[in-house]
XYZ file of C-alpha atoms in Angstrom:
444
model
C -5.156 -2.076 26.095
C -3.536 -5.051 24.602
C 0.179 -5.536 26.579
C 2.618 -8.311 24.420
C 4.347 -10.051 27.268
C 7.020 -12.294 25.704
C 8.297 -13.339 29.827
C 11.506 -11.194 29.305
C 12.539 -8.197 31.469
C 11.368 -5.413 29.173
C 7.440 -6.903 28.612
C 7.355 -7.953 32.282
C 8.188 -4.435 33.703
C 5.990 -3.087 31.002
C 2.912 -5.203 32.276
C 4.103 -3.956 36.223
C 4.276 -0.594 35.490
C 0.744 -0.388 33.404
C -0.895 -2.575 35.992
C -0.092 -0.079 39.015
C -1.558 2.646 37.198
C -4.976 2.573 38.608
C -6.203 6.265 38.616
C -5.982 5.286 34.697
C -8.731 2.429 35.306
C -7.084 0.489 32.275
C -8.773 -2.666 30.735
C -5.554 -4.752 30.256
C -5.320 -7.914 28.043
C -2.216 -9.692 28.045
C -1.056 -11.368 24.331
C 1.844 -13.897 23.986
C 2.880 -15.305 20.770
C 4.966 -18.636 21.302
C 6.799 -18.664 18.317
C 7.613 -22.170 18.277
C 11.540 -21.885 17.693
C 12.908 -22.896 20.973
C 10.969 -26.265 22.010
C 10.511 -26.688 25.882
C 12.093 -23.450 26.739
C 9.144 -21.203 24.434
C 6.774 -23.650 26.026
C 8.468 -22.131 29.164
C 7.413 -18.651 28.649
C 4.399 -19.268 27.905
C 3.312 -21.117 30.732
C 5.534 -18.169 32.685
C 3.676 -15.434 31.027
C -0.088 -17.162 32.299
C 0.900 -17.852 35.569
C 1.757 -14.041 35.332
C -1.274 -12.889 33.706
C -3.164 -15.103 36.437
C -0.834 -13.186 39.535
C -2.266 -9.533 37.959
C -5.811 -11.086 37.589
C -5.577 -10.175 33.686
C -6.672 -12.427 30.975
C -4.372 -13.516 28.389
C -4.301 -14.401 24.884
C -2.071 -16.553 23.861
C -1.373 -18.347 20.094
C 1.082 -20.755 18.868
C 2.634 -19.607 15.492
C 5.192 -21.893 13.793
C 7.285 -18.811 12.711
C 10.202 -20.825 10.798
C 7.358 -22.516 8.485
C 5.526 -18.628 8.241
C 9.396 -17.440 6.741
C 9.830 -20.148 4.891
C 6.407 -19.737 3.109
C 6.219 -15.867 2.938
C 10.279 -15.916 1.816
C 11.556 -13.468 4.778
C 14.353 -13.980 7.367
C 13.359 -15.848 10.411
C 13.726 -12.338 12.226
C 11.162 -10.897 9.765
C 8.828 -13.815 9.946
C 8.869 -12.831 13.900
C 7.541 -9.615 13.526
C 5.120 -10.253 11.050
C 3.319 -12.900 12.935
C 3.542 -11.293 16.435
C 2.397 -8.231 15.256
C -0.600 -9.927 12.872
C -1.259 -11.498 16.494
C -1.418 -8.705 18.526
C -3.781 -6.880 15.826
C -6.274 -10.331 15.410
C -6.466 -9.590 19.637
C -6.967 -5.819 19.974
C -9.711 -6.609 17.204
C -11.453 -9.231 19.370
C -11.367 -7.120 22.389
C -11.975 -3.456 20.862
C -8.614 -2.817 21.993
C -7.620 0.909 21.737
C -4.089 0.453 21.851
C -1.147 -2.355 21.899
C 1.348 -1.422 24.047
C 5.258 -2.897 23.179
C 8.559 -2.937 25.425
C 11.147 -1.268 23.221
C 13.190 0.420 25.443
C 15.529 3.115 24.428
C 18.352 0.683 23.590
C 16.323 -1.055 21.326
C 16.265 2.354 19.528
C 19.531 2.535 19.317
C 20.127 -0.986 17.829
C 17.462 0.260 15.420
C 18.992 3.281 14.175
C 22.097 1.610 13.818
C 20.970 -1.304 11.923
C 18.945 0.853 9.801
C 21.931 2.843 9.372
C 23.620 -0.177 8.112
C 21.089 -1.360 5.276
C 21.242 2.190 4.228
C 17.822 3.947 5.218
C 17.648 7.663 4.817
C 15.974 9.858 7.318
C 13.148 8.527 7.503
C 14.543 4.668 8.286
C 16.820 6.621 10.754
C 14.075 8.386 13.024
C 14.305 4.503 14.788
C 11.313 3.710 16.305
C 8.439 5.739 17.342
C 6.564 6.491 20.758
C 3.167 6.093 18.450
C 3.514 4.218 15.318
C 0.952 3.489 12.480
C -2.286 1.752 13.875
C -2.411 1.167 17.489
C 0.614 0.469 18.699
C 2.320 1.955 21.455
C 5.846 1.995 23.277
C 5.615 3.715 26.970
C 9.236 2.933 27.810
C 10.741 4.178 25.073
C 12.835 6.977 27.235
C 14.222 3.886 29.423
C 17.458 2.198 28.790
C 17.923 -1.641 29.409
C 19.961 -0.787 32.722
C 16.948 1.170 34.450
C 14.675 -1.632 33.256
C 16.833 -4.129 35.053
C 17.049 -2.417 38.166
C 13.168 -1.373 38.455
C 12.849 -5.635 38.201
C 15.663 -5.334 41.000
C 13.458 -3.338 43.431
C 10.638 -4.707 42.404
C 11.501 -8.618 43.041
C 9.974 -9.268 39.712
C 10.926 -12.674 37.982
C 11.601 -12.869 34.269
C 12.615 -15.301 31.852
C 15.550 -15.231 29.691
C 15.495 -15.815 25.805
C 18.669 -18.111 24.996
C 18.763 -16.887 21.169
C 19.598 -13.396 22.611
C 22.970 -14.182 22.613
C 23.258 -15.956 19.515
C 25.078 -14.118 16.748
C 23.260 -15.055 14.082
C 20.574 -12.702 13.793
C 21.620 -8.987 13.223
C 20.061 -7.668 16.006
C 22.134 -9.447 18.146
C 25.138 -8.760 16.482
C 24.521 -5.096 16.462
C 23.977 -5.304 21.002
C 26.694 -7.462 21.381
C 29.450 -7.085 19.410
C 29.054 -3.245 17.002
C 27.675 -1.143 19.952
C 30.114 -2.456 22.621
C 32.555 -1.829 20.288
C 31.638 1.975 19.378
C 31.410 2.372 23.036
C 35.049 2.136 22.723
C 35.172 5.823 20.946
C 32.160 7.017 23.163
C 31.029 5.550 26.200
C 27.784 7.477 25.686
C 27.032 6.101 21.999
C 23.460 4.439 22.678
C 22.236 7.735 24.038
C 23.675 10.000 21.197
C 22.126 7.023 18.532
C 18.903 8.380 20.474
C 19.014 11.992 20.260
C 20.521 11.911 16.849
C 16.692 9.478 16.288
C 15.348 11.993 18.220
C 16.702 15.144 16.181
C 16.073 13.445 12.750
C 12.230 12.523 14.185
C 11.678 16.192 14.638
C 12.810 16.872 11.126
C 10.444 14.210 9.237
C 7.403 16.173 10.834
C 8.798 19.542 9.057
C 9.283 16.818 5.837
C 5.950 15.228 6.321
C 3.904 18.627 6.212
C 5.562 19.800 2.872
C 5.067 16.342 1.414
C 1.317 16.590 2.248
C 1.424 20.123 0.618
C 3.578 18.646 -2.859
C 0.484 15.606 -2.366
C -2.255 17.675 -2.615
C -1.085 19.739 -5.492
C 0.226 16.622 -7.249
C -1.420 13.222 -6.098
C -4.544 11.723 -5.844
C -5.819 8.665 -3.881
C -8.477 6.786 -4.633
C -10.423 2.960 -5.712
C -6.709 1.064 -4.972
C -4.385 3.011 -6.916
C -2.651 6.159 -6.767
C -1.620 8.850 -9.456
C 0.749 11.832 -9.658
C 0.996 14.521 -12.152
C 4.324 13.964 -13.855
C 4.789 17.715 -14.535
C 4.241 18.994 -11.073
C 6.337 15.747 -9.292
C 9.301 16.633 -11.720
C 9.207 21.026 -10.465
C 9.717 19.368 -6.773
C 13.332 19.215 -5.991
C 14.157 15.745 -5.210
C 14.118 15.292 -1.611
C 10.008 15.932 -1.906
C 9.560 14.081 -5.126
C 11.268 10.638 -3.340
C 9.017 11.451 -0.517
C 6.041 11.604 -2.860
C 6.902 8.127 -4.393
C 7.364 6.422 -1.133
C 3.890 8.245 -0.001
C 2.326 6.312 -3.279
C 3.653 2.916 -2.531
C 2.501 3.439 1.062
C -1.105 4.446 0.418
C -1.232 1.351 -2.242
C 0.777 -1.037 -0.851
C 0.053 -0.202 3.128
C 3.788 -0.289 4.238
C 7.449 0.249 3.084
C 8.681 -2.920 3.448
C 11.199 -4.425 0.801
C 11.010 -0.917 -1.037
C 14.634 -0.069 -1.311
C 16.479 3.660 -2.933
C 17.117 1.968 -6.319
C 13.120 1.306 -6.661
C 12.917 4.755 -5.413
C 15.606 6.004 -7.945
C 14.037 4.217 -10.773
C 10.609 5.942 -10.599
C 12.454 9.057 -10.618
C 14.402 8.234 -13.820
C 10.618 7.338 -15.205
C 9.487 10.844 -14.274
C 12.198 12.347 -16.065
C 11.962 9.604 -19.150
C 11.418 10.774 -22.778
C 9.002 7.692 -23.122
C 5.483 8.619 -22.446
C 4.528 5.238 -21.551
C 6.519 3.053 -19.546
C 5.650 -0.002 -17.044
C 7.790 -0.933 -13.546
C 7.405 -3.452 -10.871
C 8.333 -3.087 -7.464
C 8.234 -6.011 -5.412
C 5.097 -7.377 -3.536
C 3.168 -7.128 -6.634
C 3.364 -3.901 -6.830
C 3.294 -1.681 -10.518
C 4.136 1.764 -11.227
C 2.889 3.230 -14.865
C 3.898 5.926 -16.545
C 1.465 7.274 -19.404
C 2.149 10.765 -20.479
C 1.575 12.891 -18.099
C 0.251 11.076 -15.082
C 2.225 8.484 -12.924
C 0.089 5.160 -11.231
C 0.980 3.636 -8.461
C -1.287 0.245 -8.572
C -1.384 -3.607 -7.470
C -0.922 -5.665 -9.993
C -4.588 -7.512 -9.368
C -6.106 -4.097 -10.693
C -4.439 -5.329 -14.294
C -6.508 -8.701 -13.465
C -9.989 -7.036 -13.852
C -9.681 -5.604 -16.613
C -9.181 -8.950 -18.662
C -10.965 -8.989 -21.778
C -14.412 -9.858 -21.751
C -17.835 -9.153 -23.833
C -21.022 -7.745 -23.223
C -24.322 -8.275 -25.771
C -26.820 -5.308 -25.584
C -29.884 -6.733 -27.721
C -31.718 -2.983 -27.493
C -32.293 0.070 -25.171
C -31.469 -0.581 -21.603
C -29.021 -0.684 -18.852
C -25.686 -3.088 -19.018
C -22.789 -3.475 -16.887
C -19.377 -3.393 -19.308
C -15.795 -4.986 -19.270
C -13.504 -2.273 -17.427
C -15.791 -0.872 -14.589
C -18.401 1.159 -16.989
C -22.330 0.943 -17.620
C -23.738 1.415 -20.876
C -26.842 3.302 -20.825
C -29.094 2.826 -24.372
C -32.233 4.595 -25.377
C -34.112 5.672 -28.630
C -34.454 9.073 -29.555
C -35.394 11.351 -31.986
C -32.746 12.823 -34.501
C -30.637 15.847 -32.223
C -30.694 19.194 -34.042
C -27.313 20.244 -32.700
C -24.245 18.176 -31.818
C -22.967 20.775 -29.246
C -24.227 19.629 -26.426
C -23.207 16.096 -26.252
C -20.866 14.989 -23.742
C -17.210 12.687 -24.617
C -19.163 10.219 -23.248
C -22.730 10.230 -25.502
C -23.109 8.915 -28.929
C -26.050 9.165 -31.204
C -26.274 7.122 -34.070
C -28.475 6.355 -36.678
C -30.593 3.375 -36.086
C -31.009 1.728 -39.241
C -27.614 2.288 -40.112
C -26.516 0.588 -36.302
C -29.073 -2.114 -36.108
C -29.395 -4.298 -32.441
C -27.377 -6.639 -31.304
C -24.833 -4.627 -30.427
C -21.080 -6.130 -29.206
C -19.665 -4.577 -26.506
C -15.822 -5.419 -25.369
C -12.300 -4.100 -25.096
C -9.711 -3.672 -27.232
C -7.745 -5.981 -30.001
C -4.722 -5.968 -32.059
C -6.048 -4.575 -35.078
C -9.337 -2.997 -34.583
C -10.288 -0.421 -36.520
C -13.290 2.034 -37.816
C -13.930 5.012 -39.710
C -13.993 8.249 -37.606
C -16.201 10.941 -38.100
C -15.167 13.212 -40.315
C -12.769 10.962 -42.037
C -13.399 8.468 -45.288
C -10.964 5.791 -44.152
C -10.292 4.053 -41.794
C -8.046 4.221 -38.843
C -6.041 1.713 -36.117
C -8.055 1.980 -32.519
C -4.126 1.620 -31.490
C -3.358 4.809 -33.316
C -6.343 6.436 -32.171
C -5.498 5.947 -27.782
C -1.952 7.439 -29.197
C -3.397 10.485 -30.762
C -5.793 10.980 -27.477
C -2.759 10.027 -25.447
C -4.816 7.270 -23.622
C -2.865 5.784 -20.908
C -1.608 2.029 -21.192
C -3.702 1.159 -18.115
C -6.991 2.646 -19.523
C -6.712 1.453 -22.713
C -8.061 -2.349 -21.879
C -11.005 -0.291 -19.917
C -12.590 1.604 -23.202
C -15.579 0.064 -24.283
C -15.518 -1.007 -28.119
C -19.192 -0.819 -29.372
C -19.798 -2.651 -32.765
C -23.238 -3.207 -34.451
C -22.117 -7.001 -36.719
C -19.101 -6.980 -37.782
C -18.743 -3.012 -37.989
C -17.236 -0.726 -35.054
C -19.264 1.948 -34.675
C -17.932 3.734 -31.608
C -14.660 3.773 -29.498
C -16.850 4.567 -26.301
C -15.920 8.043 -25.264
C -13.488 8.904 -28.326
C -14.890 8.719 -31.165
C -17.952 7.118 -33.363
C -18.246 5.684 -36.588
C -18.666 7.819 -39.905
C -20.716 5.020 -41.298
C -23.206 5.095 -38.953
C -23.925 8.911 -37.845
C -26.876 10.986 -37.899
C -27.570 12.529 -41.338
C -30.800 14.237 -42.949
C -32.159 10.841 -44.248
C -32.247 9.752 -40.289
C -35.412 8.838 -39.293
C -34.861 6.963 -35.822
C -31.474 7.840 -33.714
C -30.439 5.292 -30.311
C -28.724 7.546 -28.045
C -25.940 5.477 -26.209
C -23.637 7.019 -22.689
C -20.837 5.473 -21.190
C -20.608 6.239 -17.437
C -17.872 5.369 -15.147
C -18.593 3.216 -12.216
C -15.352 4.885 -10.232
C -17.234 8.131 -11.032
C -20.445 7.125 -9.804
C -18.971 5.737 -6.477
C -17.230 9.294 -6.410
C -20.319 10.985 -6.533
């Protein structure tokens, strides 16, 4: 188990109380993240918190991180630039060690600061539950049912030494303001107001596990995960009231995006007013690169690098054979004789007439303006217009392999073929082409 040991009270009764527990036989590793902000006195804890790993017997881990250049770089608060490098820290270690768990000091005032902060950036239940005992991943918070004052007097009977962070009392970060100045002062309408900021956590904690189970339920009736991106059935999303179908938008950008963060209710609100849209095709971004796409009756939750690989490129098939396409498809090509019956060929199978669709063949995706005669028609007709009649989402559109024998198109691959080159009586040789999806194939 990986403890994180900053030198204060909280991390140093933490370590105390994990390393007495010795029917447990736990492996502890203790991490510390100097974080560079406070000159001699970080380089203070540090050398506190190895001298205390040393007095245990425990290794440590400890990294330098220069947390004001991380924020600066990344754009986030020096408070947010904290948490992002103690906690890639504490990861990189339980990694190197196998580490089962991390275990964290958040005490139960902590959780109270949470909820209330939380509370005033406008989170909804969720945000409000505060922290948990067991979060995401690995980590861990044991003395999450003690408040700051038994902390301080278990290091009173225990003659344990501690260091004291100076920026704690510094109003400039929220946190801060929230312990010293917004809790004192509701304390002033009820002494007890951590510990009913707690149970009220507590209470709204037991509630998002009801949530959670019917927002797995709406999920599997309406979503589907899978190769980076995330889809929803418009239709069944908009017959959930609206409490599940904000839960089911925040349960996309989680699975795609792998956390919450900067994901506020007005992107939440928007992709509700999509589902709802007369448009059948619509495009949003959320941030961290992140798109939502609305084409008929689907919803996508993607990154926006997923638009990056399917950039237009071509593909030359000089006969029967294998070839990897544009998009994520393979093109498999082999001679045949004439079929008797069209019936049994798949969207995704073409036969055409081999003198009529000679070799080399031009594979690619989609233009402004292509165009080709579809079966069954004399003239000819916009590729464009053709994904709008087969309601082809926006996204897919750039996937769909164009085949064209010269200059002539003779099949949107898996829509339709070419008039001008199809299997008649007068056929002598036919080339059988199929599309198959590589997605599908990894499915498989």
């Amino acid at each position: 188990m990986i403890v994180a040991v900053s030198g204060g009270a909280d991390s140093v009764a933490l370590l105390d109380i994990l390393a007495g527990l010795h029917d447990l036989h736990l492996r502890l590793i203790v991490a510390h993240l100097n974080h560079a902000l406070r000159g001699p006195e970080a380089d203070g804890d540090e050398a506190f918190v190895r001298r205390l790993a040393v007095s245990y017997g425990l290794p440590a881990e400890v990294a330098r991180v220069d947390v004001r250049e991380l924020g600066r770089v990344k754009k986030l608060s020096l408070e947010e630039a904290g948490r992002v490098a103690r906690y890639a820290f504490f990861d990189d270690v339980a990694c190197r060690y196998g580490a089962a768990a991390i275990a964290l000091g958040h005490h139960a005032d902590d959780q109270a600061e949470t909820v209330l902060m939380r509370l005033l950036r406008g989170a909804g239940g969720t945000g409000l539950c505060g922290i948990s005992a067991k979060s995401f991943g690995k980590l861990v918070r044991p003395l999450l049912g003690a408040t700051r004052r038994d902390i301080e007097e278990y290091i009173r009977q225990r003659g344990l030494s501690c260091r004291h962070d100076s920026t704690n009392s510094a109003t400039d970060f929220l946190r801060n303001r929230v312990r010293l100045e917004l809790l004192p002062y509701l304390a002033t309408y009820n002494p007890a107001v951590s510990g009913r900021l707690v149970a009220a956590a507590e209470a709204l904690a037991r509630d998002e596990e009801v949530m959670e189970g019917i927002t797995d339920a709406a999920f599997a009736r309406h979503g589907r995960d899978g190769h980076g991106r995330v889809t929803i059935q418009v239709a069944g999303c908009a017959a959930e009231q609206a409490g599940v179908r904000f839960r089911l938008y925040r349960r996309a950008v989680l699975l795609v995006k792998g956390g919450l963060e900067r994901i506020a209710a007005a992107h939440l609100r928007a992709i509700d007013t999509m589902v709802f849209a007369r448009k059948p095709q619509m495009v949003l971004s959320l941030p961290d690169g992140l798109r939502v796409s609305k084409s008929y009756a689907e919803l996508c939750f993607f990154p926006a690098a997923v638009e990056n690989r399917t950039a237009p490129c071509e593909t030359t098939a000089d006969g029967p054979g294998v070839y990897i396409l544009p998009g994520g498809y393979s093109l498999v090509i082999e001679e045949c004789p004439p079929p008797e019956a069209w019936g049994g060929l798949s969207p995704a199978t073409a036969c055409f007439d081999a003198d009529a669709a000679p070799f080399p063949w031009l594979v690619r995706t989609f233009r402004a303006g292509d165009r080709l005669v579809p079966l069954g028609m004399t003239g000819h007709k916009k590729v464009k217009d053709l994904f709008i009649d087969e309601k082809v989402p926006l996204r897919e559109r750039r996937r769909i392999p164009l085949v064209f024998s010269g200059e002539r198109l003779i099949w949107a691959g898996t829509l339709r073929t070419s008039a001008e080159v199809c299997i008649t009586g007068r056929t002598r040789k036919a080339v059988r082409a199929e599309i198959l999806d590589m997605d599908s194939l990894m499915d498989l």
